[in-house]
Backbone as JSON, one array per atom type, in Angstrom:
{
  "sequence": "MSITWYRGIVVGVDGSGESLSALDWAAHAADVHEARLTVVATHPTPPAPVPGFGDPIRDGRDEAQRAAGTARTRLGGRRPGGRDVEVVVLPGTAAHVLSQRSRTCDLVVVGRRGLDAFDRVLLGSTSSALAASSPGAVVVVPAGAATGDPRRIRVGIARDDEPDVLGAAFAEAAARGCPLEVVHVTGTDPINSALYEIDPVAATWHEAARAEVADQVARWAEKYPQVTCTTAIRRGDPAGVLLEDLAPDDMVVVGGRRHPTVLGRMLRSVPDAVLRAAPCPVLVVHAPAAV",
  "N": [[73.39, 114.11, 89.88], [74.79, 116.48, 91.86], [78.06, 118.17, 93.23], [79.32, 120.37, 94.73], [82.02, 121.82, 94.79], [83.66, 124.76, 96.6], [86.11, 125.36, 97.21], [86.97, 125.19, 94.56], [88.64, 124.8, 90.53], [91.77, 124.63, 89.85], [93.33, 125.02, 86.53], [96.64, 124.37, 84.78], [98.54, 125.89, 82.23], [100.09, 125.61, 79.19], [100.25, 126.87, 75.8], [100.35, 124.26, 74.64], [99.05, 121.16, 72.45], [98.26, 119.95, 74.51], [98.01, 120.85, 77.24], [95.67, 122.19, 76.75], [93.61, 119.95, 75.97], [93.55, 119.11, 78.77], [92.39, 121.59, 80.18], [90.18, 122.04, 78.82], [89.39, 119.09, 79.69], [88.94, 120.13, 82.34], [87.1, 122.74, 82.34], [84.79, 121.07, 82.08], [85.09, 119.53, 84.18], [84.18, 121.86, 86.01], [82.17, 122.7, 85.25], [80.32, 120.53, 86.41], [80.98, 120.52, 88.98], [80.07, 122.46, 90.07], [82.15, 124.17, 89.97], [84.24, 126.98, 90.91], [86.73, 128.26, 88.52], [90.11, 128.09, 87.87], [92.43, 129.74, 85.92], [96.35, 129.21, 84.83], [99.14, 129.96, 83.68], [102.6, 129.3, 84.08], [106.04, 132.22, 84.58], [109.27, 130.75, 84.3], [111.98, 132.11, 86.63], [114.35, 132.6, 85.86], [118.52, 133.77, 86.27], [119.87, 137.18, 86.24], [119.37, 138.48, 82.79], [121.83, 137.88, 79.93], [123.95, 140.09, 78.09], [123.2, 140.96, 74.96], [122.37, 138.07, 74.3], [119.6, 138.55, 74.86], [116.89, 138.65, 76.53], [115.92, 136.96, 78.76], [113.65, 135.93, 81.14], [111.83, 138.25, 80.43], [111.57, 136.88, 78.21], [110.37, 134.26, 78.76], [108.35, 135.47, 80.18], [106.4, 136.2, 77.94], [105.91, 134.41, 76.89], [104.17, 133.12, 78.27], [102.24, 134.74, 79.04], [100.78, 134.29, 76.85], [100.25, 131.89, 76.23], [98.23, 132.1, 78.26], [96.52, 133.87, 76.68], [95.52, 132.4, 74.83], [94.05, 130.25, 76.33], [92.31, 132.12, 76.73], [90.32, 132.15, 74.72], [90.19, 130.22, 74.26], [88.13, 129.67, 75.81], [85.76, 131.63, 75.05], [83.39, 132.96, 74.92], [82.84, 131.15, 77.25], [81.54, 130.12, 80.88], [82.4, 128.12, 82.68], [81.31, 126.22, 85.69], [79.5, 128.23, 85.66], [80.33, 130.2, 86.63], [82.77, 133.3, 86.4], [85.27, 133.4, 84.44], [88.72, 132.33, 86.33], [92.14, 133.86, 85.25], [95.42, 133.98, 84.86], [98.9, 134.81, 84.98], [101.48, 133.7, 87.15], [104.92, 134.26, 88.26], [107.46, 131.58, 88.48], [108.57, 128.04, 88.49], [105.93, 125.92, 86.32], [105.19, 123.44, 88.03], [105.54, 123.89, 90.73], [104.61, 126.01, 91.43], [101.92, 125.13, 90.17], [101.77, 123.15, 92.47], [101.23, 124.6, 94.92], [99.19, 125.88, 94.59], [97.53, 123.87, 94.91], [97.25, 123.33, 97.2], [94.81, 124.96, 98.78], [92.79, 124.22, 96.34], [90.67, 122.76, 95.48], [91.37, 120.78, 93.42], [93.85, 120.14, 91.04], [94.74, 120.36, 87.84], [96.32, 119.32, 84.88], [97.83, 118.57, 81.48], [99.4, 115.56, 80.27], [103.04, 115.67, 78.39], [104.49, 113.77, 75.77], [106.98, 112.45, 77.21], [109.32, 110.18, 76.76], [110.52, 106.99, 79.79], [113.25, 107.34, 80.2], [114.36, 110.33, 79.46], [111.72, 110.77, 81.19], [112.47, 110.44, 84.33], [114.99, 111.33, 84.12], [114.4, 114.28, 83.85], [112.44, 114.51, 84.64], [108.82, 115.77, 84.93], [106.11, 117.62, 84.49], [103.43, 116.79, 85.41], [103.79, 114.43, 86.69], [105.25, 115.79, 88.8], [103.86, 117.11, 90.15], [101.52, 114.76, 90.5], [103.44, 113.35, 92.71], [104.09, 115.1, 94.63], [102.6, 116.69, 95.16], [100.11, 118.11, 98.25], [97.29, 118.21, 96.94], [94.51, 117.33, 95.4], [95.32, 115.7, 92.34], [94.28, 116.24, 89.18], [95.2, 114.42, 86.13], [95.65, 114.54, 82.46], [96.46, 112.58, 79.69], [97.34, 113.28, 75.71], [94.9, 112.94, 73.41], [93.04, 111.74, 75.07], [89.15, 112.02, 76.39], [87.15, 114.09, 77.09], [85.17, 114.83, 77.82], [82.26, 113.54, 80.53], [82.93, 110.17, 81.61], [82.86, 107.18, 80.59], [83.17, 105.01, 82.63], [84.24, 104.29, 85.7], [87.43, 103.63, 87.31], [88.84, 102.01, 90.57], [91.65, 101.87, 92.31], [92.42, 100.21, 95.09], [94.38, 100.31, 98.7], [93.8, 97.4, 101.05], [95.35, 98.99, 103.66], [94.53, 101.77, 102.5], [93.93, 105.39, 102.81], [90.45, 106.24, 103.24], [89.77, 108.27, 101.07], [90.21, 108.04, 99.1], [88.1, 105.83, 97.81], [86.68, 107.15, 98.53], [86.29, 109.61, 96.67], [85.86, 108.4, 94.22], [83.64, 106.79, 94.22], [82.62, 109.2, 94.89], [82.64, 111.19, 92.4], [82.02, 109.2, 89.89], [78.67, 109.41, 91.41], [79.01, 112.31, 90.45], [79.06, 112.55, 87.81], [77.77, 110.06, 86.91], [78.29, 107.11, 85.83], [78.92, 104.11, 86.05], [81.29, 102.25, 88.95], [84.19, 100.45, 88.91], [85.45, 99.48, 90.86], [89.06, 97.57, 92.09], [90.85, 95.52, 93.11], [94.44, 94.35, 93.97], [96.12, 91.36, 94.59], [98.52, 89.47, 95.05], [101.79, 89.61, 93.36], [103.47, 88.18, 92.17], [104.1, 85.19, 90.27], [105.29, 82.73, 91.97], [104.02, 83.87, 94.21], [101.76, 84.0, 94.03], [100.38, 81.93, 93.23], [100.03, 79.83, 95.44], [97.82, 81.08, 96.71], [96.68, 78.71, 94.99], [96.99, 76.57, 96.43], [97.6, 76.63, 99.55], [95.97, 76.18, 102.28], [96.04, 78.82, 104.62], [97.34, 81.43, 103.11], [94.58, 81.51, 101.02], [92.6, 82.25, 102.73], [93.75, 84.62, 104.13], [93.72, 85.56, 101.58], [90.58, 85.68, 101.66], [89.94, 87.23, 103.76], [90.94, 89.73, 103.09], [88.95, 89.92, 101.15], [86.3, 90.28, 101.83], [87.28, 91.83, 103.45], [87.44, 94.37, 102.34], [84.94, 94.56, 100.44], [83.35, 95.41, 102.79], [84.42, 97.93, 103.15], [83.68, 98.99, 100.13], [80.19, 99.09, 100.44], [79.58, 99.88, 102.28], [80.54, 102.96, 101.53], [79.55, 102.58, 98.61], [76.62, 102.71, 100.19], [75.9, 105.18, 100.65], [76.38, 106.05, 98.6], [73.71, 105.66, 96.43], [73.0, 105.57, 94.03], [75.01, 105.2, 91.88], [76.13, 102.03, 90.27], [78.06, 100.26, 90.7], [80.6, 97.88, 90.59], [82.5, 95.5, 92.32], [86.0, 93.68, 91.73], [88.77, 91.01, 92.38], [91.98, 90.77, 92.43], [94.79, 89.25, 90.79], [98.32, 89.94, 90.39], [100.16, 92.68, 88.91], [99.89, 95.85, 89.88], [99.5, 98.08, 88.39], [99.88, 97.5, 86.51], [97.32, 95.41, 86.24], [95.52, 97.42, 87.1], [95.67, 99.8, 84.19], [94.95, 98.07, 82.21], [92.96, 97.01, 79.4], [91.78, 100.12, 79.38], [90.45, 102.45, 78.28], [90.32, 106.23, 76.57], [87.9, 106.88, 76.61], [87.47, 106.61, 79.24], [88.22, 106.66, 82.87], [90.62, 106.99, 85.41], [91.84, 106.14, 89.01], [93.37, 106.66, 91.91], [95.76, 106.16, 94.75], [97.53, 108.47, 96.19], [100.65, 108.64, 98.02], [102.65, 110.76, 99.46], [106.04, 111.65, 98.04], [109.24, 112.29, 97.33], [109.57, 113.65, 94.87], [111.97, 112.32, 91.88], [112.24, 110.08, 93.55], [109.92, 109.26, 93.71], [109.94, 108.3, 90.76], [111.9, 106.58, 90.44], [111.37, 104.29, 91.48], [109.15, 103.44, 90.46], [106.34, 104.34, 91.6], [103.34, 102.88, 92.08], [101.55, 104.57, 91.62], [102.63, 106.4, 89.84], [103.75, 104.88, 87.53], [101.03, 104.16, 86.32], [99.63, 107.04, 85.18], [102.25, 107.5, 83.54], [101.27, 105.81, 81.47], [98.56, 105.45, 80.8], [95.31, 106.01, 78.8], [93.71, 107.34, 79.33], [91.81, 109.89, 81.98], [93.06, 110.35, 84.68], [92.78, 110.04, 87.74], [94.74, 111.48, 90.91], [94.73, 110.89, 94.36], [95.54, 111.97, 97.66], [96.73, 111.36, 100.53], [95.77, 112.92, 103.31], [98.01, 115.21, 105.07], [100.62, 114.66, 107.71], [99.83, 115.96, 111.07]],
  "CA": [[73.94, 115.0, 90.85], [75.6, 117.49, 91.18], [78.83, 118.18, 93.99], [79.65, 121.74, 94.91], [83.66, 122.13, 94.91], [84.48, 125.63, 97.02], [87.4, 126.05, 96.56], [87.23, 125.55, 92.73], [89.11, 124.02, 89.56], [92.76, 124.7, 89.26], [93.71, 124.1, 85.53], [97.93, 124.72, 84.14], [97.86, 125.82, 80.48], [101.24, 125.84, 78.63], [99.62, 126.53, 75.1], [100.4, 123.18, 74.15], [97.05, 120.25, 72.63], [97.44, 118.6, 75.47], [97.47, 121.3, 78.17], [94.47, 122.49, 75.86], [93.06, 118.59, 76.7], [93.43, 119.98, 80.29], [91.89, 122.65, 79.71], [88.93, 121.74, 77.81], [88.89, 118.66, 80.61], [89.04, 121.61, 83.53], [86.32, 123.6, 82.04], [83.44, 120.34, 82.43], [84.87, 119.25, 85.68], [83.96, 122.56, 86.61], [80.04, 122.08, 85.42], [79.53, 119.43, 86.64], [80.93, 120.42, 90.17], [79.33, 124.14, 90.0], [82.87, 124.93, 91.3], [84.96, 128.11, 89.81], [87.98, 127.38, 86.96], [91.14, 129.47, 87.48], [93.88, 129.3, 84.67], [97.1, 129.36, 85.65], [100.31, 129.9, 82.86], [103.97, 130.29, 84.58], [106.81, 131.47, 83.73], [110.02, 130.84, 85.47], [112.52, 133.46, 86.94], [115.83, 132.82, 85.82], [118.67, 134.49, 87.12], [119.98, 138.43, 85.06], [120.26, 138.13, 80.91], [122.95, 137.16, 79.4], [124.68, 140.79, 77.2], [123.6, 139.29, 73.76], [121.22, 137.21, 74.32], [117.68, 139.03, 74.35], [115.99, 138.26, 78.09], [114.88, 135.23, 78.91], [112.38, 136.73, 82.33], [110.93, 138.89, 80.11], [110.39, 136.26, 76.81], [109.27, 133.71, 79.47], [106.04, 135.34, 80.71], [105.97, 137.29, 76.73], [105.6, 132.87, 76.12], [102.99, 132.42, 79.05], [100.65, 135.61, 78.43], [100.85, 134.49, 75.49], [99.4, 130.66, 76.27], [97.3, 132.57, 78.9], [96.17, 134.58, 76.34], [95.08, 130.96, 73.53], [92.89, 129.03, 76.88], [90.85, 132.5, 77.06], [90.04, 132.11, 73.55], [89.55, 128.68, 73.54], [86.42, 129.22, 76.92], [85.02, 131.71, 74.63], [82.35, 133.08, 75.76], [82.28, 130.0, 78.23], [81.33, 129.87, 82.01], [82.61, 127.04, 84.32], [80.43, 126.3, 86.96], [78.39, 129.17, 86.08], [80.92, 131.71, 87.1], [84.05, 134.17, 85.48], [87.5, 132.63, 85.2], [90.3, 133.78, 85.78], [93.38, 133.4, 84.11], [96.51, 133.84, 85.98], [100.59, 134.6, 84.82], [102.62, 134.42, 87.81], [106.95, 133.37, 88.47], [107.73, 130.45, 89.44], [108.29, 126.84, 88.06], [104.13, 124.67, 86.64], [105.28, 121.57, 89.4], [105.89, 124.7, 92.22], [103.85, 127.33, 91.36], [100.57, 124.41, 91.0], [101.39, 122.23, 93.97], [101.55, 125.48, 95.81], [97.85, 126.96, 93.99], [96.61, 123.31, 95.48], [97.24, 123.51, 99.04], [94.13, 126.0, 99.21], [91.55, 124.95, 95.34], [90.28, 121.5, 95.26], [91.19, 120.11, 92.24], [94.4, 120.62, 89.64], [94.49, 119.71, 86.49], [97.45, 119.55, 83.8], [98.11, 117.27, 81.17], [100.42, 114.73, 80.9], [103.77, 115.34, 77.27], [104.62, 112.57, 75.18], [108.39, 111.91, 77.93], [109.69, 109.02, 77.9], [110.54, 106.52, 80.5], [114.19, 107.62, 80.55], [113.91, 111.49, 80.34], [110.98, 111.51, 83.15], [113.45, 110.21, 85.34], [116.58, 112.96, 83.6], [113.52, 115.88, 83.32], [111.12, 114.8, 85.39], [107.51, 116.42, 84.18], [105.01, 118.46, 85.22], [102.56, 115.87, 85.98], [104.41, 113.69, 87.57], [105.67, 116.4, 90.63], [102.7, 117.03, 90.87], [101.49, 113.3, 91.3], [104.36, 113.16, 93.58], [104.47, 115.88, 95.92], [100.85, 117.87, 95.96], [99.45, 118.73, 98.85], [95.9, 118.11, 96.84], [94.21, 116.27, 94.5], [95.29, 116.11, 90.87], [94.03, 114.63, 87.61], [96.46, 114.22, 84.96], [94.91, 114.21, 81.07], [97.0, 112.15, 78.07], [96.45, 113.98, 74.64], [93.37, 111.99, 73.0], [92.01, 111.61, 76.18], [88.28, 112.3, 76.35], [87.29, 115.81, 77.69], [83.74, 115.61, 79.1], [82.32, 111.98, 81.3], [83.47, 108.94, 81.48], [82.25, 105.45, 80.65], [83.74, 104.13, 83.65], [85.49, 104.75, 86.31], [88.36, 102.94, 88.18], [89.85, 103.04, 91.25], [92.44, 100.94, 93.0], [92.13, 100.65, 96.59], [94.57, 98.7, 98.96], [93.19, 97.06, 102.33], [95.28, 100.31, 104.12], [94.31, 103.16, 101.79], [92.73, 106.39, 103.63], [89.24, 106.3, 102.43], [89.89, 108.91, 100.58], [90.08, 107.07, 97.75], [87.78, 105.32, 97.9], [85.64, 108.14, 98.66], [86.55, 110.69, 95.53], [86.11, 107.82, 93.08], [82.42, 107.29, 94.34], [81.52, 111.07, 94.53], [83.0, 110.89, 91.11], [80.72, 108.35, 90.06], [77.82, 109.62, 91.01], [78.88, 113.29, 89.95], [79.54, 111.96, 86.02], [76.0, 109.75, 85.95], [78.42, 106.74, 85.91], [79.91, 102.94, 86.88], [82.48, 102.55, 89.12], [84.7, 99.93, 88.71], [86.65, 99.15, 92.42], [90.37, 96.81, 92.3], [92.15, 95.44, 95.21], [95.03, 93.46, 93.72], [97.08, 90.75, 95.7], [99.65, 88.71, 95.02], [102.49, 90.65, 92.21], [104.52, 86.82, 91.47], [103.78, 83.54, 89.77], [104.7, 81.74, 93.36], [102.63, 84.33, 96.06], [99.79, 83.45, 93.39], [99.9, 80.11, 93.35], [100.06, 79.99, 97.01], [96.19, 81.12, 96.81], [95.62, 77.77, 94.92], [97.13, 75.48, 96.98], [97.7, 77.45, 101.15], [94.87, 77.25, 103.32], [96.4, 79.86, 104.96], [96.87, 82.07, 101.48], [93.61, 81.3, 100.62], [91.97, 82.33, 103.74], [93.88, 85.11, 103.97], [92.85, 86.68, 100.45], [89.14, 85.7, 101.8], [89.92, 88.45, 104.23], [91.41, 90.2, 102.19], [88.14, 90.37, 100.34], [86.25, 90.51, 102.63], [87.6, 94.38, 104.36], [87.17, 95.46, 100.36], [83.43, 94.56, 100.43], [82.98, 96.59, 103.81], [84.49, 99.28, 102.61], [82.63, 99.58, 99.11], [79.39, 99.12, 101.24], [79.87, 101.73, 103.5], [80.65, 103.65, 100.52], [77.75, 102.65, 98.73], [75.24, 103.49, 100.78], [76.32, 106.65, 101.14], [75.53, 106.78, 96.72], [72.63, 104.52, 96.6], [72.72, 105.97, 92.6], [75.87, 104.44, 91.74], [76.16, 101.75, 89.64], [79.65, 99.01, 91.16], [81.4, 95.61, 90.6], [84.23, 94.82, 92.14], [87.44, 92.38, 91.62], [89.6, 91.15, 93.27], [93.24, 90.26, 91.28], [96.61, 88.98, 92.05], [99.47, 90.12, 89.87], [101.8, 94.0, 89.3], [99.59, 96.59, 90.1], [99.84, 98.62, 87.52], [99.3, 96.1, 84.81], [96.05, 95.4, 86.47], [94.72, 98.75, 86.06], [96.08, 99.67, 82.66], [94.19, 96.18, 81.16], [92.0, 97.47, 78.75], [91.33, 101.19, 79.3], [90.14, 102.98, 76.66], [91.0, 107.3, 76.14], [86.99, 108.21, 77.48], [87.31, 105.63, 80.86], [89.1, 107.54, 84.38], [90.72, 105.73, 86.35], [91.07, 106.85, 90.9], [94.41, 105.83, 92.39], [96.14, 106.61, 95.96], [99.51, 108.33, 96.06], [101.72, 108.77, 99.03], [103.48, 111.58, 99.17], [107.48, 111.55, 98.41], [110.25, 112.79, 96.13], [109.81, 113.3, 92.7], [112.92, 111.49, 91.56], [112.15, 108.78, 93.67], [109.33, 107.92, 92.57], [109.88, 108.36, 89.49], [113.01, 105.87, 90.29], [110.89, 102.57, 91.74], [108.16, 103.18, 89.32], [105.34, 104.05, 91.8], [101.78, 102.02, 91.17], [100.16, 106.51, 90.74], [103.71, 106.83, 88.56], [103.54, 104.17, 86.56], [99.98, 104.6, 85.59], [100.46, 107.67, 85.12], [103.2, 107.37, 82.41], [100.37, 105.16, 80.24], [97.03, 105.78, 81.14], [94.81, 107.15, 77.09], [92.77, 108.27, 80.1], [92.23, 111.17, 83.14], [93.79, 109.47, 86.11], [93.0, 111.27, 89.42], [95.37, 110.95, 92.3], [94.08, 111.45, 95.93], [96.59, 112.19, 98.02], [95.82, 111.2, 102.04], [96.1, 113.62, 104.65], [99.81, 114.77, 105.36], [100.56, 113.86, 109.08], [100.62, 116.99, 111.77]],
  "C": [[75.09, 115.58, 91.31], [76.61, 117.83, 92.59], [79.56, 119.27, 94.48], [81.37, 121.55, 95.17], [83.53, 123.57, 95.45], [85.32, 126.28, 97.06], [87.98, 126.13, 95.32], [88.39, 124.62, 92.89], [90.21, 125.17, 89.59], [93.6, 124.21, 87.94], [95.38, 124.84, 85.2], [97.69, 125.09, 82.64], [99.71, 126.4, 80.12], [101.85, 126.72, 77.0], [99.73, 125.68, 74.3], [99.22, 122.14, 74.19], [97.33, 119.69, 74.05], [97.34, 119.38, 77.03], [95.85, 122.23, 77.81], [93.68, 121.74, 75.9], [92.15, 119.53, 77.76], [92.52, 121.04, 80.61], [89.93, 123.07, 80.33], [88.08, 120.26, 79.13], [88.03, 119.31, 82.5], [87.55, 121.98, 83.28], [85.32, 122.31, 82.16], [83.48, 119.86, 83.52], [84.48, 120.8, 86.36], [82.11, 122.63, 86.64], [79.53, 121.39, 86.03], [79.96, 119.63, 88.15], [80.27, 120.91, 90.79], [80.79, 124.56, 90.16], [83.7, 126.0, 90.12], [86.17, 127.62, 89.1], [88.61, 128.51, 87.46], [92.24, 128.49, 86.43], [94.97, 129.75, 84.44], [98.07, 129.58, 84.28], [101.61, 130.45, 83.76], [104.89, 130.53, 84.08], [108.53, 131.56, 84.65], [110.9, 132.55, 85.81], [114.07, 133.18, 86.91], [117.04, 133.68, 86.34], [119.06, 136.23, 85.44], [120.17, 138.31, 84.13], [120.97, 138.8, 80.84], [123.3, 138.8, 77.89], [124.35, 139.61, 75.93], [122.75, 138.24, 73.54], [120.31, 136.97, 74.85], [118.11, 138.56, 76.21], [115.19, 137.44, 78.52], [113.76, 135.54, 79.82], [111.71, 137.64, 80.83], [110.12, 137.89, 78.52], [110.3, 134.96, 78.19], [108.29, 133.68, 79.97], [105.36, 136.65, 79.41], [105.16, 134.88, 76.42], [104.36, 132.58, 77.22], [101.77, 133.71, 79.26], [100.23, 135.64, 76.79], [100.01, 132.47, 75.31], [98.52, 131.18, 77.14], [96.35, 133.33, 77.5], [94.58, 133.65, 74.64], [93.88, 130.24, 74.72], [91.92, 130.23, 77.04], [89.91, 132.91, 75.84], [89.71, 130.59, 73.18], [87.89, 128.61, 74.16], [85.59, 129.7, 75.51], [84.05, 133.01, 75.42], [82.0, 132.44, 77.72], [82.43, 130.79, 79.88], [81.77, 129.25, 82.99], [81.79, 126.95, 84.73], [80.22, 127.36, 87.06], [79.02, 130.22, 86.65], [81.61, 132.18, 86.31], [84.8, 133.19, 86.29], [88.21, 133.42, 85.3], [91.14, 132.89, 85.59], [94.16, 134.16, 84.76], [98.01, 133.74, 85.21], [101.28, 134.3, 86.12], [103.74, 133.46, 87.37], [106.43, 132.79, 89.17], [107.66, 129.4, 87.3], [107.03, 126.38, 87.65], [104.16, 124.41, 88.15], [105.02, 122.65, 90.01], [104.63, 125.29, 91.52], [102.09, 125.59, 91.61], [99.66, 123.83, 91.99], [100.87, 123.47, 95.29], [99.74, 126.17, 95.67], [96.5, 125.43, 94.82], [96.51, 122.2, 96.57], [95.1, 124.56, 99.22], [92.69, 125.85, 97.15], [91.73, 123.3, 96.41], [90.74, 119.97, 94.63], [92.16, 120.53, 91.24], [94.85, 119.61, 88.82], [95.79, 119.89, 85.66], [97.59, 118.75, 82.61], [99.11, 116.62, 80.79], [100.97, 115.61, 78.5], [104.12, 113.85, 77.43], [106.37, 112.6, 75.97], [108.04, 110.1, 78.07], [109.81, 108.05, 79.17], [111.91, 107.26, 81.11], [114.53, 109.11, 80.37], [113.05, 111.75, 81.25], [112.51, 111.59, 83.95], [114.34, 111.08, 85.55], [116.31, 114.31, 84.37], [112.99, 116.42, 84.36], [110.01, 115.75, 84.08], [107.19, 117.25, 85.36], [103.97, 117.89, 86.61], [103.1, 114.99, 86.9], [105.16, 113.98, 89.0], [104.81, 116.21, 90.92], [102.12, 115.67, 92.2], [102.63, 112.82, 92.71], [104.7, 113.55, 95.09], [102.83, 116.58, 95.95], [100.47, 117.51, 96.63], [97.68, 117.65, 98.33], [95.84, 117.32, 95.97], [94.65, 116.31, 93.25], [94.78, 115.02, 89.64], [95.25, 114.73, 86.37], [95.7, 113.29, 83.82], [95.54, 113.98, 80.92], [96.33, 113.38, 77.14], [95.66, 112.28, 74.6], [92.65, 111.4, 74.02], [90.26, 112.14, 75.59], [88.25, 113.28, 77.14], [85.9, 115.83, 78.68], [83.45, 113.7, 80.21], [82.85, 111.31, 80.7], [82.79, 107.59, 81.17], [81.97, 104.66, 82.18], [84.38, 104.87, 84.45], [86.08, 103.68, 87.24], [88.92, 103.08, 89.2], [89.85, 102.11, 91.61], [92.84, 100.85, 94.46], [92.71, 99.93, 97.08], [93.77, 98.58, 100.42], [94.12, 98.5, 103.52], [95.26, 101.86, 103.24], [93.13, 103.86, 102.93], [91.36, 105.66, 102.51], [88.88, 107.72, 101.44], [89.71, 109.03, 99.1], [89.06, 106.84, 97.24], [86.11, 106.47, 97.22], [85.44, 109.3, 97.28], [85.71, 109.34, 94.31], [83.7, 107.53, 93.24], [81.74, 108.37, 93.97], [81.87, 111.08, 92.82], [81.62, 110.87, 89.99], [79.03, 108.67, 89.75], [77.62, 111.48, 90.19], [78.55, 113.18, 88.3], [78.52, 111.15, 85.62], [76.96, 108.59, 85.46], [79.26, 105.79, 86.47], [81.32, 103.37, 86.78], [82.35, 101.22, 89.66], [85.73, 99.73, 90.01], [87.87, 97.6, 92.21], [90.56, 96.89, 92.69], [92.85, 94.65, 93.99], [95.43, 92.8, 94.81], [97.83, 89.85, 94.8], [100.66, 89.52, 93.89], [103.74, 89.46, 91.91], [103.7, 86.71, 91.12], [103.99, 83.1, 90.98], [103.83, 82.81, 94.7], [101.05, 84.15, 94.94], [99.66, 82.1, 93.46], [99.54, 79.3, 94.76], [98.72, 79.79, 97.53], [95.45, 79.84, 96.61], [96.42, 75.85, 96.02], [97.39, 75.57, 98.8], [96.43, 77.41, 101.53], [95.19, 78.35, 104.24], [96.75, 81.16, 104.83], [95.25, 82.34, 101.51], [92.65, 82.03, 101.49], [92.15, 83.49, 104.01], [93.61, 86.13, 102.38], [91.17, 86.77, 100.8], [89.13, 87.34, 102.64], [90.22, 89.72, 103.77], [89.8, 90.81, 101.09], [86.77, 90.66, 100.74], [86.08, 91.51, 103.13], [87.27, 95.16, 103.04], [86.41, 95.66, 100.49], [83.13, 95.73, 100.86], [83.44, 97.6, 102.77], [83.27, 100.2, 101.34], [80.99, 99.84, 100.27], [79.48, 100.13, 101.5], [79.81, 102.91, 102.19], [78.95, 103.99, 99.58], [75.82, 103.0, 99.15], [75.39, 104.29, 101.0], [76.04, 107.04, 99.69], [75.37, 105.54, 96.65], [72.65, 104.61, 94.67], [73.89, 105.92, 91.65], [76.06, 103.07, 91.22], [78.01, 100.13, 90.04], [79.64, 97.71, 91.55], [82.98, 95.97, 91.74], [84.95, 93.82, 92.31], [88.17, 92.14, 92.43], [90.49, 90.34, 93.01], [93.96, 90.2, 91.47], [97.1, 89.34, 90.42], [99.78, 91.77, 88.98], [100.14, 94.79, 89.32], [98.61, 97.38, 89.25], [99.06, 98.28, 86.77], [97.76, 95.88, 85.13], [94.98, 96.51, 85.91], [94.54, 99.48, 85.01], [95.28, 98.64, 81.81], [92.93, 97.16, 80.6], [91.27, 98.79, 78.69], [91.18, 101.52, 78.05], [90.28, 105.13, 77.04], [89.19, 107.86, 76.94], [86.3, 106.55, 78.65], [88.3, 107.44, 81.95], [89.53, 106.73, 85.2], [91.29, 106.74, 87.94], [92.24, 105.74, 91.46], [95.24, 106.97, 93.54], [97.56, 108.2, 96.03], [99.43, 108.48, 97.79], [102.37, 110.09, 98.2], [105.11, 111.33, 98.63], [107.94, 112.17, 97.08], [109.81, 112.45, 94.97], [110.4, 112.15, 91.93], [112.94, 110.11, 91.76], [111.33, 108.23, 93.59], [109.32, 107.58, 91.5], [110.88, 106.55, 88.93], [112.2, 104.49, 90.58], [109.76, 103.15, 91.14], [106.89, 102.52, 90.56], [104.25, 103.38, 90.73], [101.13, 103.55, 90.45], [101.24, 106.69, 89.19], [103.15, 106.32, 87.56], [101.83, 104.07, 85.76], [98.86, 105.51, 84.65], [100.9, 108.03, 83.74], [101.87, 106.27, 81.41], [99.63, 104.29, 80.65], [96.7, 106.21, 79.74], [94.04, 107.59, 77.79], [93.18, 109.18, 81.02], [92.97, 110.18, 83.76], [93.38, 111.03, 87.0], [92.84, 110.87, 91.2], [95.07, 112.08, 93.23], [95.42, 111.49, 96.58], [96.1, 112.37, 99.88], [96.99, 112.55, 102.19], [97.1, 113.75, 104.79], [99.45, 115.21, 106.93], [100.7, 115.35, 109.53], [101.0, 116.21, 113.63]]
}
């Protein structure tokens, strides 16, 4: 099944191996969704050059041009989505430029660098910044992840999620022809988890959650009958459950709630925790902004 994305896919590149993996993933996604692909390389705009220390603006622009050229070479004569590829070099930080682009495209794709947890809090990364604050959907592709169709898609849902998260997972599973695994996590500590075994009220709440999740899944399964779907209600840490037994050829879908980037990293939100550790591509779907 092909699902056309009229607003297209944007992928950020900087010449690194991680960004080239993101480019490969985005090019394949463009084919799957018959979407226009735009490749974006950015360069910062620092203050005026200091005599004797070169021109940082020119150097940054040259580096971005080289990254764009590497992307063109990587694609060769390919026309992802059956369309010509647009390659642009823009001023500004990658996170800011790509976040602005996400307002007018269907998906932004970036690679994931291997920063450790401490560095990510202090320095951040393009992937975590976009996942925290981007208006639109974002896919983060870690080094070593498969760039073709996944063997399965796993989606984590909450009872109060916007329907876009589950809908996006079903649509992607339909487009990729792979099974979908829906996971809902309840209880995050041993004491609360034990209540389900001894407290009839807690057990009733658990069954209510199961029924509500089943109802959500049933509505989307009716729309996408070709998708093979399983549902699991699990107890534990949400990020840990979602990360369990993942492989590079899987894909994870999570819902994101926009918040300041540093705050998200400090609080270790579920999407950020999954992004930091997943060996496979992660799709973060943001709820529509309130008006």
